[in-house]
Short mmCIF file of C-alpha atoms in Angstrom, two decimals:
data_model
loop_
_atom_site.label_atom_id
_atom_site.label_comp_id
_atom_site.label_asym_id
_atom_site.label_seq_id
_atom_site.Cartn_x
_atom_site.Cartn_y
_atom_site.Cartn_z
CA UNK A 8 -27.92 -37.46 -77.97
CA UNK A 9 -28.47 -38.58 -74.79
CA UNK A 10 -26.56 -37.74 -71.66
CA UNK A 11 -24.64 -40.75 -71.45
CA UNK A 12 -22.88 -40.21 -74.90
CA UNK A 13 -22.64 -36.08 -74.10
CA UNK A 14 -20.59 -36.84 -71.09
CA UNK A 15 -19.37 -40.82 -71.67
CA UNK A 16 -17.94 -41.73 -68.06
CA UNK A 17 -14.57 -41.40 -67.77
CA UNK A 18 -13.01 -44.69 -65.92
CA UNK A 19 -9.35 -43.55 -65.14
CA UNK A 20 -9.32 -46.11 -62.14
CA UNK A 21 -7.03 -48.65 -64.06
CA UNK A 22 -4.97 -45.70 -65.34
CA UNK A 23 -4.49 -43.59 -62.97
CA UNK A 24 -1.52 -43.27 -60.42
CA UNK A 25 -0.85 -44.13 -56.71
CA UNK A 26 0.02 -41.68 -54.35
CA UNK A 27 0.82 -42.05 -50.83
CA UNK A 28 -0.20 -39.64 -48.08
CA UNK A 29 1.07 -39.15 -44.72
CA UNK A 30 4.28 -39.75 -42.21
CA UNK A 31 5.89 -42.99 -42.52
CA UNK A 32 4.31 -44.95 -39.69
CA UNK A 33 0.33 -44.42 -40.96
CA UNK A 34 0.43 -43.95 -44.66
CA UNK A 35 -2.62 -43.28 -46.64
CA UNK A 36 -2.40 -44.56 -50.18
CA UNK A 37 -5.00 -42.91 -52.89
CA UNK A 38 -5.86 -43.74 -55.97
CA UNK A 39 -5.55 -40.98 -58.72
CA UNK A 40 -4.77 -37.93 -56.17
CA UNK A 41 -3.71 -36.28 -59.53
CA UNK A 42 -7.63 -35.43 -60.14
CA UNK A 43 -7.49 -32.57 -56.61
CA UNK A 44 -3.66 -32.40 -56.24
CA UNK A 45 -3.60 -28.50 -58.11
CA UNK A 46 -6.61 -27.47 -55.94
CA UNK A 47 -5.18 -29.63 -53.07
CA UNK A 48 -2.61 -26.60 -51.15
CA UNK A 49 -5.89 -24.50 -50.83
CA UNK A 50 -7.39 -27.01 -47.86
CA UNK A 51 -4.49 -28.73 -46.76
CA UNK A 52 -0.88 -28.25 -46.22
CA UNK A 53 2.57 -29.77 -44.99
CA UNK A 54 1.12 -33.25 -45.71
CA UNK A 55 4.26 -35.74 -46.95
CA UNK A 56 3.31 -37.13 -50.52
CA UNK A 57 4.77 -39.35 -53.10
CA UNK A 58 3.55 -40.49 -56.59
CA UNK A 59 3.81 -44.39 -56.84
CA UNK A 60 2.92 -44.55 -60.34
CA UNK A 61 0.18 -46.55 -61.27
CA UNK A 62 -0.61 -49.65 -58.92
CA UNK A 63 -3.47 -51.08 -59.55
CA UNK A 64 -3.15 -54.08 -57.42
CA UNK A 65 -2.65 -51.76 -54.08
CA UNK A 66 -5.06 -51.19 -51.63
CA UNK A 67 -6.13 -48.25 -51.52
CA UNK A 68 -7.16 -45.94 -48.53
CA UNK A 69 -9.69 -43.40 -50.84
CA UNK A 70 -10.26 -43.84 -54.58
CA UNK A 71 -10.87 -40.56 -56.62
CA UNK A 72 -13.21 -41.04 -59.67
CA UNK A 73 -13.57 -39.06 -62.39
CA UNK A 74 -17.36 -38.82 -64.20
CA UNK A 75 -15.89 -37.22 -66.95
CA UNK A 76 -18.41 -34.28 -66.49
CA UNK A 77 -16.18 -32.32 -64.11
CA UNK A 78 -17.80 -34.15 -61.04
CA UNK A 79 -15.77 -36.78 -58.90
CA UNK A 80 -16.59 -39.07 -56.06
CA UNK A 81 -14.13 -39.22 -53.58
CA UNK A 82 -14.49 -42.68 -52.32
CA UNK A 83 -13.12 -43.24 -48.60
CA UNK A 84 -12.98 -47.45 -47.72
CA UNK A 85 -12.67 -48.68 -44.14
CA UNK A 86 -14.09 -47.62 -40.93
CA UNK A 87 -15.87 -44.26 -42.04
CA UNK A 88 -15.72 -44.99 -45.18
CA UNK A 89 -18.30 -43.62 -47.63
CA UNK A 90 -18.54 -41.90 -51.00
CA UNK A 91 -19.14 -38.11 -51.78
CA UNK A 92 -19.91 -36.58 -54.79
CA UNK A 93 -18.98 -33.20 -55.90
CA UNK A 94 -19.65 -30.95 -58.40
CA UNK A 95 -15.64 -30.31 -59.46
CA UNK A 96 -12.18 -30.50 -58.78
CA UNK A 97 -12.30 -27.39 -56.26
CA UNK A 98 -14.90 -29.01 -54.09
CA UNK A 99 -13.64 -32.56 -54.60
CA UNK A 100 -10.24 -31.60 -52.98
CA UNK A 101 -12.16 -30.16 -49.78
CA UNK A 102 -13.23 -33.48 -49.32
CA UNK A 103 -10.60 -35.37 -50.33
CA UNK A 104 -8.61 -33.57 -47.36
CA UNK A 105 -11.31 -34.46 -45.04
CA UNK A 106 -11.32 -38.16 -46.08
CA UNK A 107 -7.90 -38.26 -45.55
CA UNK A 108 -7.58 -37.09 -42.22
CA UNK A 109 -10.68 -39.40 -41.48
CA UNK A 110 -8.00 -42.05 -42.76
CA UNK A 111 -5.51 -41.20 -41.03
CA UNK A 112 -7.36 -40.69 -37.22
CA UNK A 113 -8.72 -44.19 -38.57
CA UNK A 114 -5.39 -45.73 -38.41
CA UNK A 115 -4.66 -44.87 -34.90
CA UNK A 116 -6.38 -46.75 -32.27
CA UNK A 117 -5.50 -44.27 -29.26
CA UNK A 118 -6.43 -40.92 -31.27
CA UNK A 119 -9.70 -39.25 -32.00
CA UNK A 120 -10.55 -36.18 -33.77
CA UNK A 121 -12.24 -33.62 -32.49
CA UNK A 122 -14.43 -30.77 -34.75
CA UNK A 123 -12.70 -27.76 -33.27
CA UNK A 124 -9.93 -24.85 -34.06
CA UNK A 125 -7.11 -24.11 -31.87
CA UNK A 126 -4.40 -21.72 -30.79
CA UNK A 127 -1.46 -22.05 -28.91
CA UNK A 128 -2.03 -19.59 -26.16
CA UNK A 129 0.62 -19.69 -23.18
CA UNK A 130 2.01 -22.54 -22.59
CA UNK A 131 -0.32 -24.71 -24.43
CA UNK A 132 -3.30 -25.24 -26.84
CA UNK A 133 -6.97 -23.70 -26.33
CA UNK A 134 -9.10 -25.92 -27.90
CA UNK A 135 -12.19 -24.04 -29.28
CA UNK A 136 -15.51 -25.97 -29.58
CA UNK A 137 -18.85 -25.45 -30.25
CA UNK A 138 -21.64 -26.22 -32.73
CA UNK A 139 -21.21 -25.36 -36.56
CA UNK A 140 -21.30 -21.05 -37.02
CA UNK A 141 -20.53 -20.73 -32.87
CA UNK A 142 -16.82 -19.09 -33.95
CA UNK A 143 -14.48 -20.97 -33.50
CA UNK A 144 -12.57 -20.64 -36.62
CA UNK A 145 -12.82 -16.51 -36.12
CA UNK A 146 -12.34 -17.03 -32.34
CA UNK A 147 -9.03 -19.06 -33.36
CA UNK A 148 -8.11 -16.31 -36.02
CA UNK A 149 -8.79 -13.81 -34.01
CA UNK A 150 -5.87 -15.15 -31.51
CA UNK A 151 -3.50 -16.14 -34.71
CA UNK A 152 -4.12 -11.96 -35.42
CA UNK A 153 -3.30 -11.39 -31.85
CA UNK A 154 0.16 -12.98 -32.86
CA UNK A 155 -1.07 -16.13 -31.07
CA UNK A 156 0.11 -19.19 -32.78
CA UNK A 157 -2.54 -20.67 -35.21
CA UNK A 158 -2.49 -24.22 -34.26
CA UNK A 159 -5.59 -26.05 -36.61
CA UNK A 160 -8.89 -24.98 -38.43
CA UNK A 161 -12.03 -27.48 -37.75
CA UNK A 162 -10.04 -30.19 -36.88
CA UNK A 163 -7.55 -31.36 -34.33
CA UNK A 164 -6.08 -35.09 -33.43
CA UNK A 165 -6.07 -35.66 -29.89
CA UNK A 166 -4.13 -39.06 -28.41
CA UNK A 167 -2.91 -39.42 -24.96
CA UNK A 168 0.98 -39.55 -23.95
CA UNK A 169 2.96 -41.52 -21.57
CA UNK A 170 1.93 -39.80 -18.49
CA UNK A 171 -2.13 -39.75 -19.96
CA UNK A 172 -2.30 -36.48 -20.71
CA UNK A 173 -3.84 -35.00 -23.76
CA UNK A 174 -1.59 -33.77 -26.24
CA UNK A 175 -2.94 -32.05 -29.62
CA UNK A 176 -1.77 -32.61 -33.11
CA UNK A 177 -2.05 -30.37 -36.18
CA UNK A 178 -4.12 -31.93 -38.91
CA UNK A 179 -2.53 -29.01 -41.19
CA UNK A 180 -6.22 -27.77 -42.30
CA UNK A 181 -5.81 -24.49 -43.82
CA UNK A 182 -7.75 -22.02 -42.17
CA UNK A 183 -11.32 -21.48 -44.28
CA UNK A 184 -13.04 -17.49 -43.04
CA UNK A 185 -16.51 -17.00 -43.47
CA UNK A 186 -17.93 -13.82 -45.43
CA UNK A 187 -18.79 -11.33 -45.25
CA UNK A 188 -16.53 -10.31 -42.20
CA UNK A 189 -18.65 -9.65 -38.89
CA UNK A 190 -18.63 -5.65 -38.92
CA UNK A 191 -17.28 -5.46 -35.57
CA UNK A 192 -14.12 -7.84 -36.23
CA UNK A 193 -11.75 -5.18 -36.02
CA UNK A 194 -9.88 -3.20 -38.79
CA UNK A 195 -6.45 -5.79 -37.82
CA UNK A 196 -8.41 -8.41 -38.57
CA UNK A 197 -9.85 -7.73 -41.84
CA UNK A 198 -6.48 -6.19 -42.83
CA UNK A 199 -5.33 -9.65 -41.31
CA UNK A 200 -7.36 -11.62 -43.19
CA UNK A 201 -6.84 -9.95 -46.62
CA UNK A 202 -3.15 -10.11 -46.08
CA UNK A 203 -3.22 -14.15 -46.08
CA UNK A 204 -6.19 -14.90 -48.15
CA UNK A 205 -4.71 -17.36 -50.96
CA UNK A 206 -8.53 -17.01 -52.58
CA UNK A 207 -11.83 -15.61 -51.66
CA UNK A 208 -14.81 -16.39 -53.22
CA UNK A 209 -18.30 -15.16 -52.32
CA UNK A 210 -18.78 -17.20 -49.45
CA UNK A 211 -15.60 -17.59 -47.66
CA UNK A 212 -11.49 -16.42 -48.04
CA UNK A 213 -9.37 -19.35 -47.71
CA UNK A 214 -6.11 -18.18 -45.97
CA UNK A 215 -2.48 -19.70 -46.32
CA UNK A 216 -0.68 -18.89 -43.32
CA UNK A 217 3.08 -18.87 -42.78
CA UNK A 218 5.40 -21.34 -40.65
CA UNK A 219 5.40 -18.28 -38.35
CA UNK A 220 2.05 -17.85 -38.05
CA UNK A 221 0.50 -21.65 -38.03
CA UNK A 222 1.63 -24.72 -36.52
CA UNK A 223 2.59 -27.75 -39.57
CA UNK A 224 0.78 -30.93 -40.35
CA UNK A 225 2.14 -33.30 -37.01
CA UNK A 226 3.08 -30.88 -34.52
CA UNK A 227 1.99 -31.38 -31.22
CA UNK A 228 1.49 -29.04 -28.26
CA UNK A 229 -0.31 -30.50 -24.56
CA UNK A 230 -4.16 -29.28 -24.50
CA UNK A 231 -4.64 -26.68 -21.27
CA UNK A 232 -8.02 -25.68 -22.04
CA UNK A 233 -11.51 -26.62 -23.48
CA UNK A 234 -13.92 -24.00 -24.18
CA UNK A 235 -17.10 -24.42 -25.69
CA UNK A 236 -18.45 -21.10 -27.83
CA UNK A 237 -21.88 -19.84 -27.27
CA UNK A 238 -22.18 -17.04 -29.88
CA UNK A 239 -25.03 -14.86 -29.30
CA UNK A 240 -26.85 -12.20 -32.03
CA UNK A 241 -25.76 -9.33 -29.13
CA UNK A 242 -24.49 -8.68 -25.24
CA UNK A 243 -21.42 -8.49 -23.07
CA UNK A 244 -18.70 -11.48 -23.14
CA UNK A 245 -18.92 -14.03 -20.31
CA UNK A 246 -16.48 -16.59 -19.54
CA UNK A 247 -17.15 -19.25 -17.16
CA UNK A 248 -15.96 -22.90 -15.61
CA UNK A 249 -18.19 -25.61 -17.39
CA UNK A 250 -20.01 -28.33 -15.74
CA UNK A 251 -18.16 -31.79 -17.23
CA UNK A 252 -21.46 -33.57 -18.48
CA UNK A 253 -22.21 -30.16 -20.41
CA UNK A 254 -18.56 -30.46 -21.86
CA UNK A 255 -19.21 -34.16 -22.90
CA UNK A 256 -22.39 -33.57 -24.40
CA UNK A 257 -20.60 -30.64 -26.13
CA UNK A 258 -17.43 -33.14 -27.26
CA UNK A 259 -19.89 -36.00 -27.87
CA UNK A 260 -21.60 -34.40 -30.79
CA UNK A 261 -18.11 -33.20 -32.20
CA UNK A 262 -15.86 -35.87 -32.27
CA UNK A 263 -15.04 -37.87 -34.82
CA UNK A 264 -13.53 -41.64 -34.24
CA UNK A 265 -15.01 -44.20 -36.65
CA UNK A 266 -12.86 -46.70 -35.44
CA UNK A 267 -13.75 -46.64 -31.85
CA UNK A 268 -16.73 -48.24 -30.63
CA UNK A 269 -19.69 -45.78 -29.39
CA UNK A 270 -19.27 -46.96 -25.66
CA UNK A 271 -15.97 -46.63 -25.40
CA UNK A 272 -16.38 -42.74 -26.83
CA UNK A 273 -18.25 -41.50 -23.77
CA UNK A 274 -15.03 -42.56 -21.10
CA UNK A 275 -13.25 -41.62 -23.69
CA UNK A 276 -14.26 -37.70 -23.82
CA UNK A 277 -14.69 -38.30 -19.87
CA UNK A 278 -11.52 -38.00 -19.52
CA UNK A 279 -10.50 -35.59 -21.74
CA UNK A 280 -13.01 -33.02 -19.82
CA UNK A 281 -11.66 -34.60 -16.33
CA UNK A 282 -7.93 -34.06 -17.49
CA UNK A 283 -8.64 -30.33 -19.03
CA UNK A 284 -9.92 -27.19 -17.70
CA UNK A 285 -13.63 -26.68 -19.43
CA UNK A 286 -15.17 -23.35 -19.47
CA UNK A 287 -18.18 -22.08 -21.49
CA UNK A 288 -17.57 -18.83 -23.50
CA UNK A 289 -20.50 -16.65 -24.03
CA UNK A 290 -20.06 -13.46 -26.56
CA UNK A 291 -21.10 -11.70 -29.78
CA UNK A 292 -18.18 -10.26 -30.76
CA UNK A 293 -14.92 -12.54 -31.34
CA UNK A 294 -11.87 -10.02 -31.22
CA UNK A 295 -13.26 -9.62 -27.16
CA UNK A 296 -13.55 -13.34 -27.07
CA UNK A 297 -10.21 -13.66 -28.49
CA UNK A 298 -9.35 -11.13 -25.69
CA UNK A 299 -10.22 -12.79 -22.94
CA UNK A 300 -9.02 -16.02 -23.68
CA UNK A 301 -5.47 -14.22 -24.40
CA UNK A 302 -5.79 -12.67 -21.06
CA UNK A 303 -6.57 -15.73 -19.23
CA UNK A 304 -4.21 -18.03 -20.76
CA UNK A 305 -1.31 -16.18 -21.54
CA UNK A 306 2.26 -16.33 -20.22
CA UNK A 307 3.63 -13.45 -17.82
CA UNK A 308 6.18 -12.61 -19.93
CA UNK A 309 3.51 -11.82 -23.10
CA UNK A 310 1.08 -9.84 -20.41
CA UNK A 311 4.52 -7.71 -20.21
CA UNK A 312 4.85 -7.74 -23.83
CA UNK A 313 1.51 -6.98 -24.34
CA UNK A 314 1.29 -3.49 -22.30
CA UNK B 2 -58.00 -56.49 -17.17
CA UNK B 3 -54.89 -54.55 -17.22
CA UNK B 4 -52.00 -56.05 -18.59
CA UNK B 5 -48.74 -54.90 -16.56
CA UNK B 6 -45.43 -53.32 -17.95
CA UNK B 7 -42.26 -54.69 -17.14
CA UNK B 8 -39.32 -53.62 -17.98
CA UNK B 9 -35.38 -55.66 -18.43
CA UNK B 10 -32.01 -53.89 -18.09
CA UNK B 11 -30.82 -54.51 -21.51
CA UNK B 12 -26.71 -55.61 -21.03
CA UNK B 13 -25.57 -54.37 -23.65
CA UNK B 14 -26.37 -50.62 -22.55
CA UNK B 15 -23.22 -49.25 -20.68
CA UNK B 16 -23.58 -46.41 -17.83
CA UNK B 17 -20.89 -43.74 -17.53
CA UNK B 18 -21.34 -41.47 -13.87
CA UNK B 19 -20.34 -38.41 -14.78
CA UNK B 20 -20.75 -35.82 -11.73
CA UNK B 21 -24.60 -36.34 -10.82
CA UNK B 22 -25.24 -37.17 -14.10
CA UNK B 23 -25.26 -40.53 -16.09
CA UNK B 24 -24.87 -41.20 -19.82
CA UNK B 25 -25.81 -44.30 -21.20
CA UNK B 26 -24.92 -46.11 -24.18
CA UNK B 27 -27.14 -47.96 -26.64
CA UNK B 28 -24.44 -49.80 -29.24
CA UNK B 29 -27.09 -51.11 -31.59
CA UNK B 30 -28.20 -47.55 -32.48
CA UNK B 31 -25.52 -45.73 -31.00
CA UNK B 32 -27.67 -43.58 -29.52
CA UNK B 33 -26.14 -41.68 -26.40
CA UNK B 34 -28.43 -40.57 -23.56
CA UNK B 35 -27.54 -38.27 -21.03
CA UNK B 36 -29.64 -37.98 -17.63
CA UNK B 37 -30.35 -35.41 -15.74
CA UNK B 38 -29.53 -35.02 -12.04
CA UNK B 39 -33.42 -35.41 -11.71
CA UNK B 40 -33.44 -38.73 -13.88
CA UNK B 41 -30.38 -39.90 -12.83
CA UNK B 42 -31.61 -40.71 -9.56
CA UNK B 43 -34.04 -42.48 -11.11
CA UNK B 44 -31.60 -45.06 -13.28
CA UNK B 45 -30.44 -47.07 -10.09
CA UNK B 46 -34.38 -47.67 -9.01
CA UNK B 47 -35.23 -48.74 -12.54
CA UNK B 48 -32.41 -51.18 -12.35
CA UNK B 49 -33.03 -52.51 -8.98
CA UNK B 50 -36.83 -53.63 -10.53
CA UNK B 51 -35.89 -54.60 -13.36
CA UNK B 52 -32.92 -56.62 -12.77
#
């Protein structure tokens, strides 16, 4: 028997339903969501949805296809658009979040997204960047332990308002840890991270975090600081004032705006570093990074608190 | 005989000054390249022969 008749391809496109993703004003439609929507509330959260039933003549933003083997492609059309394959439903619905918040920074013409986790520290968010393993998700956890507010995991829409000045928007990501835990995380922060893991596998704990805890899909807070992580195997914590082309070169290779020409990016992130604060963040160990950013950030009133 | 190099601004490459350095834009291949404080003195020069 050959493959082809052990696992005949399954072809649910002209069967399957349409779902719409996303506030009024930019919706996302998908074909057969159904396929990631139980695995779905692990990666993303406090997205508006609707089943359409089954549409076939809509347009539609991503297309999920079934191989009938357990693997999917989730297909993402338009500017970005490309298709993924993965080896089941769990995986498929990582990506399926990601396409759609590609999607939906796609729609807008005066947002970008940038690769980086965030916290609402003060009066505002610290935007945590840095290249992939630099911290930032534990840096931002750290705060959200620290009874910071947890304001977005890898990703964070960033669009300009009426007076130019950048304002952040939750991309309700659902905040993915790493494991094992770094020994020298703290006892909180284990105990934190056990208390809102929804599922841990091997390789990471997936945490749901409550509306106390974690800004929703949409809400917005104005952006007060950039800092760009610098993990290191060992030494002291250092935080410093970043040079502005180091900060662009550092927001170049992270954003993500598929609809906005290349030239236009560089201004673009220009002025994001010329609007914002930037400082470089050396350390090795994230609850003192999450320390110092608390101390340098936070409101009077939570210094008070806080002693 | 040794042929000589010349060399012509392409237009389509845009120039961002950012502090003393300058990033430039190649749209075909997207490629971004950032100079130096060193190199970016240089940029103006190559322009001013090329152009």
């Amino acid at each position: 028997m050959t493959d082809s008749e052990k696992h005949p391809k399954k072809d649910r496109r002209s069967i399957a339903s349409s779902w719409q993703f996303g506030p009024e004003n930019h919706l996302i439609f998908v074909r057969n969501a159904e396929a990631v929507l139980a695995h779905l509330p692990l990666f993303l959260g406090g997205w508006p949805m609707r089943g359409l039933g089954a549409m076939p003549e809509l347009t539609h933003d991503i297309d999920i296809i079934e191989n009938g083997d357990g693997s999917l492609i989730v297909r993402l059309t338009g500017p970005g658009g490309n298709d993924i394959a993965f080896d089941d439903g769990l995986n498929a619905a990582n990506g399926f979040a990601g396409s759609l918040i590609g999607a939906y920074i796609a729609r807008q013409p005066d947002t970008i997204c940038l690769h980086a986790s965030t916290a609402l520290v003060g009066g505002g968010l610290v935007v945590l960047v840095g290249n992939s393993f630099s911290g930032k998700s534990t840096t931002a956890l750290q705060l959200a332990c620290a009874g910071y507010r947890f304001f977005g995991d890898d990703r964070i829409a960033i669009r300009w308002d009426d007076e130019s000045l950048p304002i952040g928007q939750c991309l309700g990501l659902m905040p993915k840890m790493h494991l094992p835990l770094p020994l020298d995380c703290g006892a909180a922060f284990a105990e934190y991270i056990e208390a809102f893991s929804e599922l841990q596998d091997d390789e990471a704990a997936y945490l749901r975090l409550g509306d106390q805890e974690a800004a929703g899909f949409g809400d917005e807070a104005p952006i007060i600081a950039l800092i760009d992580l610098d993990r290191q195997d060992s030494g002291s914590t250092s935080f410093e004032e970043a040079s502005r082309p180091a900060l662009v070169k550092s927001l170049l290779s992270q954003v993500y705006a598929p609809h906005l020409d290349i030239s236009k990016l560089v201004p673009s992130m220009n002025r994001l570093a010329s609007l914002v604060p930037c400082f470089t963040l050396r350390f090795s160990n994230s609850r003192e990074a999450a320390q110092v950013i608390a101390t340098r950030f936070r409101e009077p009133s939570k210094d008070a608190g806080d002693d | 005989m040794t042929k000589q190099k010349t060399f012509r601004r392409n237009p389509a490459v845009t120039e961002t000054d950012i502090d003393d350095e300058i990033f430039l834009v190649e749209p075909v291949s997207e490629e971004v390249f950032d100079m130096d404080t060193v190199s970016a003195c240089l940029v103006p020069k190559f322009w001013a022969v090329s152009d």
